[in-house]
Coordinates of C-alpha atoms in Angstrom, one line a residue:
M1 CA 0.0 0.2 -0.3
S2 CA 1.8 3.0 -1.2
P3 CA 0.7 6.9 0.1
S4 CA -1.0 9.3 -2.4
T5 CA 0.5 12.4 -3.4
K6 CA -1.5 15.6 -3.7
Q7 CA -1.1 19.5 -4.3
L8 CA -3.6 20.3 -1.1
N9 CA -4.0 23.8 0.5
R10 CA -3.4 24.3 4.3
R11 CA -7.0 24.0 5.3
T12 CA -7.4 20.9 3.3
L13 CA -4.1 19.4 4.7
L14 CA -5.2 20.0 8.1
Q15 CA -8.8 18.3 7.6
L16 CA -7.4 15.4 6.7
S17 CA -4.9 15.1 9.3
S18 CA -7.6 14.9 12.2
F19 CA -8.4 11.2 10.3
A20 CA -4.9 10.1 10.9
P21 CA -3.9 8.4 13.6
V22 CA -0.1 8.7 12.6
R23 CA 1.6 12.3 11.9
F24 CA 4.3 12.9 9.5
V25 CA 6.9 15.2 8.5
L26 CA 6.2 16.9 5.2
G27 CA 8.5 19.0 3.0
A28 CA 8.4 22.3 2.1
L29 CA 9.7 22.6 -1.4
G30 CA 10.7 25.9 -3.6
A31 CA 8.8 28.9 -3.4
G32 CA 5.7 27.3 -2.7
V33 CA 4.5 24.5 -0.1
S34 CA 4.4 21.1 -1.7
W35 CA 2.8 18.4 0.7
I36 CA 2.9 14.9 0.8
A37 CA -0.4 13.4 2.2
T38 CA 0.0 10.2 4.1
S39 CA -2.0 7.8 6.0
A40 CA -1.0 4.7 8.3
P41 CA -2.1 2.5 10.4
A42 CA -2.3 2.5 13.9
A43 CA -0.5 -0.5 14.5
A44 CA 3.1 -0.8 16.1
V45 CA 6.0 -0.4 13.9
T46 CA 8.2 -3.5 13.6
G47 CA 10.8 -2.6 11.2
V48 CA 12.3 0.5 8.7
A49 CA 13.8 -0.1 5.9
F50 CA 15.2 2.8 3.4
K51 CA 15.1 2.6 -0.6
G52 CA 18.3 4.1 -2.2
M53 CA 18.2 6.2 -4.6
A54 CA 20.7 6.4 -8.0
L55 CA 23.6 8.6 -8.5
P56 CA 22.1 12.2 -9.5
G57 CA 22.4 12.2 -13.6
S58 CA 22.1 15.7 -15.0
D59 CA 24.1 18.7 -14.8
A60 CA 21.3 20.2 -12.7
D61 CA 21.1 17.3 -10.0
R62 CA 24.7 16.8 -10.2
A63 CA 24.7 20.2 -8.8
A64 CA 21.8 20.4 -6.2
I65 CA 20.9 19.0 -3.1
L66 CA 18.3 16.2 -3.2
S67 CA 16.8 13.2 -2.2
K68 CA 15.2 10.6 -4.2
A69 CA 14.7 8.0 -1.6
G70 CA 12.3 6.6 0.4
V71 CA 11.8 4.5 3.6
E72 CA 9.5 1.4 3.9
V73 CA 7.6 1.0 7.4
S74 CA 6.5 -2.3 8.3
Y75 CA 3.4 -2.7 10.8
A76 CA 2.4 -5.6 13.0
G77 CA -0.1 -7.3 10.7
A78 CA 2.5 -7.7 7.7
D79 CA 1.4 -4.4 6.7
T80 CA 3.8 -2.1 5.0
Q81 CA 4.1 1.5 3.4
T82 CA 7.0 3.3 1.6
F83 CA 7.1 6.9 2.1
N84 CA 9.2 9.4 -0.3
L85 CA 11.8 11.4 1.2
T86 CA 12.4 14.8 0.7
Y87 CA 15.5 17.4 1.5
N88 CA 13.8 20.5 3.0
T89 CA 16.3 23.9 3.1
L90 CA 16.1 25.7 6.4
Y91 CA 18.1 28.5 5.7
Q92 CA 21.4 29.2 3.6
T93 CA 24.8 30.6 4.9
G94 CA 24.5 34.4 4.2
D95 CA 20.8 34.5 4.7
V96 CA 19.8 37.8 6.7
L97 CA 17.6 36.8 10.0
T98 CA 16.2 38.3 13.0
R99 CA 17.9 38.3 16.2
P100 CA 15.9 37.7 19.6
D101 CA 16.7 41.0 20.0
G102 CA 14.7 42.2 17.1
G103 CA 18.0 43.1 15.1
T104 CA 19.5 41.6 12.5
V105 CA 22.2 38.5 11.8
V106 CA 23.8 37.4 9.3
A107 CA 23.6 33.3 9.1
G108 CA 27.1 31.6 9.2
G109 CA 28.4 35.0 9.6
Y110 CA 32.2 36.0 11.0
Y111 CA 31.9 38.1 14.1
Y112 CA 34.1 39.2 16.6
P113 CA 34.3 36.9 20.1
D114 CA 31.9 39.8 21.5
G115 CA 29.4 38.1 19.2
L116 CA 27.4 41.5 17.4
T117 CA 31.0 43.1 15.5
P118 CA 30.9 41.9 12.0
M119 CA 34.5 40.5 10.4
M120 CA 35.0 42.6 7.4
D121 CA 36.7 40.7 4.4
T122 CA 38.7 44.2 3.0
S123 CA 40.5 41.5 -0.3
G124 CA 38.0 42.9 -2.6
A125 CA 37.0 45.9 -4.2
N126 CA 34.0 46.4 -2.1
P127 CA 34.5 45.0 1.5
S128 CA 32.0 42.7 2.9
Q129 CA 31.4 40.6 6.0
Y130 CA 32.9 37.2 5.9
V131 CA 30.4 34.7 5.7
S132 CA 31.1 30.7 5.9
D133 CA 30.3 28.4 3.2
C134 CA 30.8 25.5 5.7
P135 CA 28.1 24.5 8.0
D136 CA 28.9 21.5 10.3
G137 CA 28.3 20.2 13.4
Q138 CA 24.4 20.6 14.9
S139 CA 21.8 20.0 17.5
L140 CA 18.3 20.0 17.5
I141 CA 17.2 21.0 20.9
V142 CA 13.9 20.6 22.8
L143 CA 13.3 22.8 25.6
S144 CA 10.5 22.5 28.3
N145 CA 10.1 26.0 28.8
P146 CA 10.9 27.7 25.5
S147 CA 10.1 31.7 25.9
V148 CA 10.1 32.7 22.5
P149 CA 7.2 35.2 21.6
G150 CA 5.3 34.8 18.1
I151 CA 5.7 31.1 18.0
Q152 CA 2.0 29.4 16.8
G153 CA 3.7 25.8 16.8
N154 CA 6.5 24.3 18.9
T155 CA 9.3 25.9 19.8
L156 CA 12.6 24.1 18.9
F157 CA 16.5 25.2 18.6
L158 CA 18.8 24.1 16.1
V159 CA 22.9 24.7 17.2
T160 CA 25.0 25.1 14.2
Q161 CA 28.4 25.4 14.1
F162 CA 30.5 26.5 10.9
E163 CA 33.8 25.4 10.2
Y164 CA 35.7 27.6 8.4
K165 CA 35.5 29.8 5.3
S166 CA 37.2 28.4 1.9
R167 CA 38.5 31.4 0.3
D168 CA 38.5 35.5 0.7
R169 CA 37.1 37.7 -1.9
S170 CA 40.7 37.5 -3.7
G171 CA 40.4 34.0 -3.6
K172 CA 42.9 33.2 -0.7
A173 CA 42.7 30.3 1.3
M174 CA 41.0 31.0 4.4
Y175 CA 40.9 27.8 6.3
G176 CA 41.8 28.2 10.0
Q177 CA 41.9 31.7 9.9
L178 CA 39.1 33.0 11.5
P179 CA 37.3 32.2 15.2
S180 CA 34.6 29.7 14.4
P181 CA 31.2 31.0 14.6
I182 CA 28.0 29.2 16.7
G183 CA 24.2 30.0 15.7
V184 CA 21.4 29.7 17.3
A185 CA 18.3 29.3 15.3
T186 CA 14.8 29.2 16.7
L187 CA 12.6 27.4 14.7
E188 CA 8.5 26.7 14.8
Q189 CA 7.4 23.3 14.0
D190 CA 4.1 22.9 12.4
I191 CA 1.9 20.8 15.2
N192 CA -0.3 19.4 12.5
T193 CA 2.9 18.6 9.7
G194 CA 6.1 19.0 11.5
A195 CA 7.4 21.2 9.0
L196 CA 10.1 23.6 10.4
R197 CA 11.2 27.1 9.4
V198 CA 13.5 29.5 10.9
T199 CA 12.0 32.3 12.9
R200 CA 15.2 33.9 14.5
Y201 CA 18.8 33.4 14.5
Y202 CA 21.3 34.2 17.3
N203 CA 25.5 34.3 17.2
V204 CA 27.1 33.2 20.4
P205 CA 29.5 35.4 21.8
T206 CA 32.5 33.3 22.7
K207 CA 34.6 36.2 24.0
N208 CA 35.1 34.1 27.6
V209 CA 36.5 31.1 25.8
H210 CA 38.7 33.2 23.8
G211 CA 37.0 32.4 20.4
L212 CA 36.7 28.8 18.7
W213 CA 39.0 27.1 16.4
T214 CA 37.8 25.2 13.7
T215 CA 34.6 23.6 14.7
C216 CA 34.2 20.2 12.9
A217 CA 31.7 17.8 13.8
A218 CA 29.3 17.6 17.4
S219 CA 27.2 16.0 19.4
Q220 CA 24.5 16.6 21.5
S221 CA 24.8 15.6 25.2
P222 CA 22.4 13.3 27.4
W223 CA 21.6 16.3 29.6
N224 CA 20.3 18.4 26.0
T225 CA 23.4 20.4 25.4
H226 CA 25.7 20.9 22.2
L227 CA 29.1 19.3 22.9
S228 CA 31.2 21.0 19.7
S229 CA 35.0 20.4 19.0
E230 CA 38.4 22.3 17.6
E231 CA 39.8 20.1 14.9
Y232 CA 43.4 20.1 13.9
E233 CA 44.9 21.6 17.1
P234 CA 47.7 24.4 16.8
D235 CA 50.9 22.7 17.4
A236 CA 52.1 24.8 20.1
W237 CA 55.6 23.6 19.8
S238 CA 56.7 24.3 16.3
I239 CA 54.4 28.2 17.0
D240 CA 56.2 28.7 20.5
S241 CA 59.2 27.6 18.3
G242 CA 58.8 30.4 15.6
M243 CA 59.3 27.4 12.9
T244 CA 57.8 29.2 9.6
G245 CA 55.4 27.3 7.7
R246 CA 51.6 26.9 7.5
A247 CA 51.4 26.1 11.4
L248 CA 52.8 29.6 12.3
A249 CA 51.5 31.6 9.5
Q250 CA 47.8 30.1 9.9
F251 CA 47.8 30.9 13.6
R252 CA 49.3 34.3 13.4
R253 CA 46.7 35.3 10.8
F254 CA 43.8 33.6 13.3
S255 CA 45.5 35.7 16.4
L256 CA 45.4 38.9 13.9
Q257 CA 41.8 38.4 12.5
T258 CA 40.6 37.3 16.4
F259 CA 42.0 40.0 18.8
G260 CA 44.3 42.7 16.3
S261 CA 47.3 41.1 17.2
T262 CA 49.6 38.5 15.6
T263 CA 50.8 37.5 19.0
A264 CA 47.9 37.9 21.4
A265 CA 46.4 34.0 21.0
R266 CA 47.8 31.2 22.9
P267 CA 47.6 28.1 21.2
Y268 CA 46.8 25.9 24.3
H269 CA 43.3 27.7 24.5
Y270 CA 42.3 25.5 21.7
G271 CA 41.8 22.2 21.0
H272 CA 39.0 21.5 23.3
V273 CA 35.7 20.6 23.8
P274 CA 33.4 23.5 23.6
E275 CA 29.6 23.1 25.2
V276 CA 26.6 25.2 24.3
T277 CA 23.8 25.7 26.5
V278 CA 20.7 26.9 24.7
Q279 CA 17.9 28.9 27.0
P280 CA 14.5 29.4 27.0
D281 CA 14.6 32.6 25.0
G282 CA 16.7 31.7 22.1
T283 CA 20.2 33.1 23.4
A284 CA 23.0 30.9 24.8
S285 CA 26.0 30.8 26.8
I286 CA 29.4 28.6 26.0
K287 CA 32.1 27.1 27.8
K288 CA 35.0 25.0 27.3
H289 CA 35.8 21.8 29.0
Y290 CA 39.8 21.2 29.0
C291 CA 40.3 18.2 30.5
L292 CA 39.0 15.8 27.5
G293 CA 42.4 16.1 26.3
R294 CA 43.9 18.6 23.5
I295 CA 43.3 16.5 19.9
S296 CA 42.3 16.8 16.7
R297 CA 39.0 16.4 18.0
E298 CA 36.3 15.4 15.3
K299 CA 33.4 14.5 17.8
V300 CA 33.0 13.6 21.2
E301 CA 29.8 10.8 21.8
V302 CA 28.4 10.6 25.5
M303 CA 27.4 7.0 26.5
P304 CA 24.3 6.9 28.1
D305 CA 26.1 6.5 31.6
K306 CA 26.4 10.2 31.2
K307 CA 30.1 10.3 32.2
T308 CA 31.9 8.0 29.4
V309 CA 33.0 9.7 26.3
I310 CA 34.7 8.7 22.9
Q311 CA 36.6 10.9 21.1
G312 CA 37.4 10.9 17.4
D313 CA 40.7 12.4 16.8
D314 CA 41.2 13.1 13.1
I315 CA 44.7 13.4 11.9
T316 CA 47.2 11.4 10.8
S317 CA 48.8 9.1 13.6
G318 CA 46.3 9.8 15.7
G319 CA 44.6 7.5 18.8
L320 CA 41.6 6.6 20.4
F321 CA 40.9 8.2 23.3
L322 CA 38.2 8.2 26.3
F323 CA 37.5 10.2 29.0
V324 CA 35.5 9.3 32.0
A325 CA 33.9 12.4 34.1
D326 CA 33.8 12.3 38.2
V327 CA 30.3 13.2 38.1
P328 CA 27.6 12.1 35.6
G329 CA 26.6 15.0 33.4
N330 CA 29.1 17.2 34.0
L331 CA 32.4 17.2 32.2
S332 CA 34.8 19.4 33.9
A333 CA 36.7 16.6 36.0
G334 CA 37.9 13.2 34.9
N335 CA 40.3 10.9 33.9
L336 CA 41.9 10.6 30.5
Y337 CA 42.4 7.0 28.9
V338 CA 44.3 6.4 25.6
A339 CA 43.7 2.8 23.5
R340 CA 46.3 0.3 23.1
L341 CA 45.5 -1.8 19.9
T342 CA 46.3 -5.4 19.4
Q343 CA 45.5 -6.2 15.6
T344 CA 44.1 -9.7 15.8
N345 CA 44.2 -10.8 12.0
A346 CA 46.8 -11.1 9.4
S347 CA 49.3 -8.5 8.9
G348 CA 48.2 -6.7 5.5
A349 CA 44.2 -7.8 6.0
A350 CA 42.3 -6.2 3.2
D351 CA 39.4 -6.7 5.7
G352 CA 40.0 -3.0 8.1
G353 CA 41.3 -5.6 10.2
T354 CA 40.2 -6.9 13.9
F355 CA 41.8 -5.5 16.9
D356 CA 41.2 -5.9 20.8
M357 CA 41.8 -2.7 23.3
N358 CA 43.5 -2.0 26.3
W359 CA 43.3 1.3 28.1
I360 CA 46.5 3.7 29.5
R361 CA 45.7 6.0 32.0
L362 CA 47.4 9.2 31.3
G363 CA 45.9 11.3 34.3
H364 CA 43.0 13.0 36.2
A365 CA 42.7 16.6 36.1
S366 CA 39.8 19.7 36.1
S367 CA 38.7 21.7 33.4
A368 CA 39.7 24.7 35.7
E369 CA 43.3 23.6 36.8
I370 CA 44.1 23.0 32.9
E371 CA 42.7 26.1 31.7
A372 CA 45.1 27.8 34.5
L373 CA 47.9 26.0 32.6
A374 CA 47.0 26.9 29.5
N375 CA 47.0 30.5 30.3
S376 CA 50.4 30.5 31.8
L377 CA 52.5 27.8 30.0
R378 CA 54.8 27.5 26.7
A379 CA 55.4 24.2 24.8
H380 CA 59.1 24.3 25.7
D381 CA 57.7 24.5 29.3
I382 CA 56.4 21.0 28.8
L383 CA 58.8 19.2 26.9
D384 CA 61.7 19.1 24.5
V385 CA 61.0 17.8 20.7
M386 CA 63.3 16.9 18.2
S387 CA 62.8 16.0 14.6
D388 CA 65.9 14.2 14.4
D389 CA 67.6 11.7 16.4
P390 CA 69.5 13.1 19.1
L391 CA 71.1 10.1 20.0
D392 CA 70.3 11.1 23.6
A393 CA 68.7 8.2 25.8
S394 CA 66.3 11.1 28.1
Y395 CA 64.3 11.0 24.6
T396 CA 61.6 8.4 23.5
P397 CA 60.8 7.9 19.8
I398 CA 57.2 8.2 18.9
N399 CA 54.9 8.7 16.0
H400 CA 53.9 12.0 15.2
G401 CA 52.2 13.7 11.7
N402 CA 53.0 10.7 10.0
Q403 CA 56.3 11.1 10.8
M404 CA 59.2 10.4 13.6
Q405 CA 60.0 12.7 16.4
W406 CA 61.9 12.3 19.9
V407 CA 60.2 13.9 23.1
R408 CA 61.3 14.5 26.7
F409 CA 59.0 16.1 29.1
K410 CA 60.3 18.2 31.6
P411 CA 60.0 16.9 35.6
G412 CA 56.7 17.5 37.4
M413 CA 55.5 18.4 33.9
E414 CA 52.9 15.4 33.7
K415 CA 49.3 16.5 34.0
A416 CA 50.5 19.6 31.6
A417 CA 52.0 16.7 29.3
A418 CA 48.6 14.9 29.6
F419 CA 46.2 17.5 28.8
L420 CA 47.7 19.8 26.9
E421 CA 50.5 17.8 24.5
T422 CA 48.0 14.9 24.6
R423 CA 49.1 13.3 21.2
R424 CA 52.5 13.4 22.3
Y425 CA 52.2 12.2 25.5
A426 CA 49.7 9.5 24.7
A427 CA 52.4 8.0 22.7
F428 CA 55.2 8.4 25.1
K429 CA 53.2 6.4 27.5
G430 CA 52.8 3.7 24.8
G431 CA 49.1 4.5 23.4
T432 CA 48.6 3.6 19.8
M433 CA 48.9 6.7 18.0
E434 CA 48.9 4.8 14.1
L435 CA 45.0 5.4 13.6
T436 CA 44.2 7.8 9.9
K437 CA 41.4 10.4 10.1
F438 CA 39.0 9.2 12.6
E439 CA 36.2 11.1 12.4
G440 CA 32.8 10.5 13.3
V441 CA 31.6 8.3 16.5
T442 CA 28.1 7.2 17.8
V443 CA 26.6 4.5 20.0
D444 CA 23.7 1.8 19.7
A445 CA 22.6 1.7 23.1
L446 CA 20.8 -1.3 23.4
K447 CA 23.1 -3.4 21.5
K448 CA 26.1 -1.8 23.5
K449 CA 28.2 -1.1 19.8
A450 CA 29.6 2.2 19.0
Y451 CA 30.5 3.1 15.5
L452 CA 33.9 4.9 14.4
A453 CA 34.3 6.5 11.0
M454 CA 38.0 6.0 9.5
S455 CA 38.4 8.4 6.5
S456 CA 41.0 6.7 5.4
I457 CA 43.4 3.4 5.7
R458 CA 46.7 4.7 4.7
D459 CA 50.4 6.0 6.1
T460 CA 50.3 4.9 10.0
M461 CA 48.0 2.1 9.5
T462 CA 49.8 0.1 6.9
K463 CA 53.2 -1.5 7.8
N464 CA 55.4 1.8 7.7
G465 CA 58.6 1.1 10.2
F466 CA 57.7 3.6 12.3
V467 CA 57.4 3.4 16.5
G468 CA 55.2 0.4 17.2
D469 CA 53.9 -0.5 13.6
A470 CA 50.6 -2.1 15.4
V471 CA 48.5 -1.6 12.8
Q472 CA 49.4 -3.1 9.7
L473 CA 46.4 -3.2 7.0
K474 CA 46.0 -2.9 3.1
K475 CA 45.7 0.4 2.1
I476 CA 42.3 1.9 1.3
N477 CA 42.0 5.2 0.5
A478 CA 37.9 5.1 0.6
G479 CA 37.9 4.2 4.6
A480 CA 35.8 1.9 6.4
I481 CA 33.3 2.2 9.7
Y482 CA 34.6 0.2 12.5
E483 CA 32.0 -1.2 14.7
V484 CA 33.4 -1.3 18.6
I485 CA 31.8 -3.6 21.5
L486 CA 31.7 -2.0 24.5
G487 CA 31.9 -3.6 28.0
T488 CA 32.8 -3.4 31.7
D489 CA 36.0 -2.2 33.3
V490 CA 35.6 -2.2 36.9
I491 CA 39.2 -0.2 37.3
M492 CA 37.6 2.7 34.9
D493 CA 34.7 2.2 36.7
S494 CA 32.6 1.8 33.1
D495 CA 30.2 -0.4 31.3
W496 CA 30.9 1.9 28.1
V497 CA 34.7 0.5 27.2
P498 CA 35.8 -0.2 23.8
K499 CA 36.9 -3.5 24.0
T500 CA 37.1 -5.2 20.5
M501 CA 36.8 -3.7 17.1
S502 CA 36.4 -4.6 13.2
V503 CA 34.8 -3.7 10.3
P504 CA 31.1 -4.9 8.7
A505 CA 31.5 -6.0 5.2
A506 CA 29.0 -3.2 3.8
L507 CA 31.4 -0.5 5.2
L508 CA 34.5 -1.1 3.9
G509 CA 35.5 1.3 1.4
Q510 CA 36.8 0.0 -2.0
D511 CA 39.1 2.1 -4.5
I512 CA 38.6 1.5 -8.3
P513 CA 40.5 3.6 -10.7
R514 CA 39.1 6.5 -12.0
D515 CA 35.5 5.8 -14.1
A516 CA 33.8 8.3 -16.7
S517 CA 33.1 10.7 -13.8
G518 CA 36.2 11.2 -12.2
N519 CA 35.3 8.8 -9.0
T520 CA 38.2 6.8 -7.6
A521 CA 36.1 5.1 -4.9
D522 CA 33.1 2.5 -5.8
V523 CA 29.7 4.4 -6.1
N524 CA 27.8 2.0 -4.6
R525 CA 29.8 2.0 -1.3
V526 CA 30.8 4.2 1.2
A527 CA 33.8 6.1 0.7
N528 CA 35.7 8.5 3.2
P529 CA 33.2 8.4 6.2
D530 CA 33.4 11.5 8.2
N531 CA 29.9 11.7 10.0
L532 CA 27.7 9.4 11.7
S533 CA 24.5 9.4 13.8
F534 CA 22.8 6.0 15.5
S535 CA 18.5 5.7 15.2
Q536 CA 17.6 3.8 17.9
K537 CA 14.1 3.6 16.7
M538 CA 15.4 3.1 13.1
D539 CA 17.9 0.6 14.0
T540 CA 20.1 2.6 11.4
L541 CA 23.0 3.9 11.4
F542 CA 23.5 7.4 8.9
I543 CA 26.6 7.9 7.3
G544 CA 27.6 11.5 5.9
E545 CA 30.5 11.5 3.2
D546 CA 33.6 13.6 3.0
S547 CA 35.1 12.6 0.0
G548 CA 37.4 13.6 -3.1
M549 CA 37.1 10.3 -4.1
H550 CA 33.0 11.1 -4.9
L551 CA 32.0 13.6 -7.6
N552 CA 28.7 13.5 -5.4
N553 CA 28.9 12.8 -2.0
A554 CA 26.1 11.0 0.1
V555 CA 24.0 10.1 3.1
W556 CA 23.9 6.4 3.6
A557 CA 21.2 4.6 5.8
Y558 CA 22.6 1.1 7.0
N559 CA 20.6 -0.8 8.6
V560 CA 22.6 -2.5 11.1
N561 CA 20.0 -6.1 11.2
S562 CA 19.5 -7.0 7.7
K563 CA 23.0 -5.2 6.7
A564 CA 21.5 -3.3 3.8
L565 CA 23.1 -0.1 2.7
A566 CA 21.0 2.7 1.0
R567 CA 22.2 6.1 -0.5
I568 CA 19.3 8.7 0.8
L569 CA 20.8 12.0 0.2
T570 CA 23.3 13.6 -2.2
V571 CA 25.0 16.9 -2.3
P572 CA 26.1 19.4 -4.9
A573 CA 29.5 18.3 -6.7
G574 CA 32.6 18.9 -4.6
A575 CA 30.6 19.3 -1.6
E576 CA 30.9 17.2 1.5
C577 CA 28.0 16.4 4.0
T578 CA 27.9 17.8 7.5
G579 CA 25.7 18.2 10.4
L580 CA 24.5 15.1 10.0
Q581 CA 21.8 14.6 13.3
A582 CA 18.8 11.5 13.6
K583 CA 16.2 12.8 15.9
D584 CA 13.6 9.7 16.3
D585 CA 10.5 11.8 18.5
V586 CA 10.7 15.2 18.2
N587 CA 6.7 16.0 19.7
G588 CA 5.9 12.9 17.4
F589 CA 8.0 13.8 14.0
S590 CA 11.3 12.1 12.8
Y591 CA 14.0 13.8 11.5
V592 CA 17.6 13.8 9.5
L593 CA 19.5 16.7 10.1
S594 CA 22.0 17.4 7.1
N595 CA 24.1 20.0 6.1
F596 CA 26.8 20.4 3.2
Q597 CA 29.8 22.6 2.8
H598 CA 32.0 23.8 0.1
P599 CA 30.0 23.3 -2.9
G600 CA 32.6 23.6 -6.3
D601 CA 35.6 21.9 -4.4
W602 CA 36.3 19.6 -7.0
K603 CA 38.8 19.6 -9.9
F604 CA 36.5 19.4 -13.0
A605 CA 39.3 18.3 -15.2
L606 CA 36.9 16.0 -17.4
P607 CA 35.8 18.1 -20.7
A608 CA 32.2 16.7 -19.9
Q609 CA 32.2 18.4 -16.3
A610 CA 32.4 22.0 -17.7
G611 CA 29.0 22.5 -18.1
L612 CA 28.7 21.0 -14.1
A613 CA 31.3 23.2 -13.1
A614 CA 29.1 25.9 -14.3
A615 CA 26.0 24.9 -12.8
V616 CA 27.4 24.4 -9.2
K617 CA 28.7 28.1 -9.9
V618 CA 25.5 29.5 -11.1
K619 CA 23.4 28.0 -8.1
W620 CA 25.9 28.5 -5.1
G621 CA 28.5 31.0 -6.0
A622 CA 32.4 30.6 -6.7
L623 CA 34.4 29.6 -3.5
K624 CA 35.2 32.7 -2.9
N625 CA 31.4 33.7 -2.3
A626 CA 29.7 30.2 -2.1
K627 CA 26.4 29.8 -0.2
A628 CA 25.9 26.2 1.4
T629 CA 22.3 25.0 2.7
V630 CA 21.2 24.4 6.9
G631 CA 18.2 21.9 6.5
Y632 CA 16.9 18.0 7.3
I633 CA 15.3 15.4 5.2
G634 CA 11.7 14.8 6.0
G635 CA 9.3 12.6 4.8
I636 CA 10.0 9.5 7.9
P637 CA 6.9 8.7 9.6
K638 CA 5.7 8.7 13.2
L639 CA 7.6 5.7 14.8
G640 CA 5.3 4.7 17.7

């Protein structure tokens, strides 16, 4: 039994909705409103299966963000219905929206840490405000006591962070040179259809946390806050040493843009976990947690115990880190651990490998004491680093950034080393620092499994002759997603500790020779997985790609029971899928939040792609002035 599709006015829709025992997310499309009217039996849902879409074929579709997929829902009594999915835009970066105080604000616009003063791009003929084309991690938050005036339906809040701006008006690359903005959009949810629209937007001031550095993926805490990230933490050693190169130039540019001086910013203030708390009026406050380790944090995921935190480390020679808070629901103090991996299948395995994990404690700290150290210490106060073998037994060789380094920690600086020079200290203590671009993480709480996105299996994940060589796999540029079994560790005081990990066959990427469209990974498999989010009610792992190996990156739905993989969304050519969050029940409606960033960031080298490159530029602009979209996949019915 399939739903019928009709063009309906609002009055007719409201009349029909009174007869339906189940409500659905209905997508707003284009300038008008196109509704998908559906009905469904009141019987309990027994299964959800996503029906995938083909890759876009025309230049117009390849330049668009779209979903032509469906979802089949099974009900008790063997009845099934299939519903069409749609992509629904909430806003585009650069849109001028209304602040809670009645003023105006630019969505995704850059502001000084006071949250109000625009940052201007003066590189072109006509100065204008910097606007990000890279929306990333987000959280859809429901409060019990919203106080936003003028809302006719339900009030929701969407926290969205913006990773970077691709290029300035002159075309110069701008990655990591501006303080990342975070915005809170107040949404009105239609009580009958579930459709969402933006009513207000608040840019969060970040002065109290020294501004934000390259906010990437995010998660929502069990206590209903937004947990942000600061990726590719600035290397304090090279900056303090005055080493010429990209790292120093980038950090000085960030400092100049943020504080007006190339020396005002301190590198140890970045690479931590910002936490945003939304207020009932749609404003928000922010604080940083300095005690979860300073790494290239892609995303944290707090386990159901509200104290165990699995952390991604998106870098070459990265590790798997775990934090166990002293008090559930409070990340301001706790113990930090790093994993030691033991590969249990053959060297050179082509299946992504199987691993056992043991955990090494790096130390205990509070956020306040590490922030105090970050305010006062420089890298030279904590350690010495050599890039060539000093032939001195007081130095220890480690992996760092796909190269060898030799480190020596200063006496009495163990705590500072553990929480401010975390990656080097973890390697020194025997942690396995051989993972490559460990990005997203999510949890299936009922089955006690976590999923980890490894964007690529290469470099230190293959046999390379560096320290340890605990991970020895066949190179797979397209990466993989690991399934992790969680268990109890009495000493760590947690029931959610990763014990083993391996790759389900359907979640292993596959490299291919370049095809006619320029793809270098199998288009029917996931490539360079990044964002992950798990839906408990749908038993589905949602996956967003960040791949230069697929012309059109996709969001995928993987049913953990049937092992079926379905493509449910594609983004514009050269864009990355970001902001992925599955929400099972928001006042009776289900959503899969999904954004994209940097459309057109692809080498359109094939002659046949000239038209596509033009179509992307017309629709979204060039990288120096590109727009990107924040929105959601709608059409998923209420799941009971």
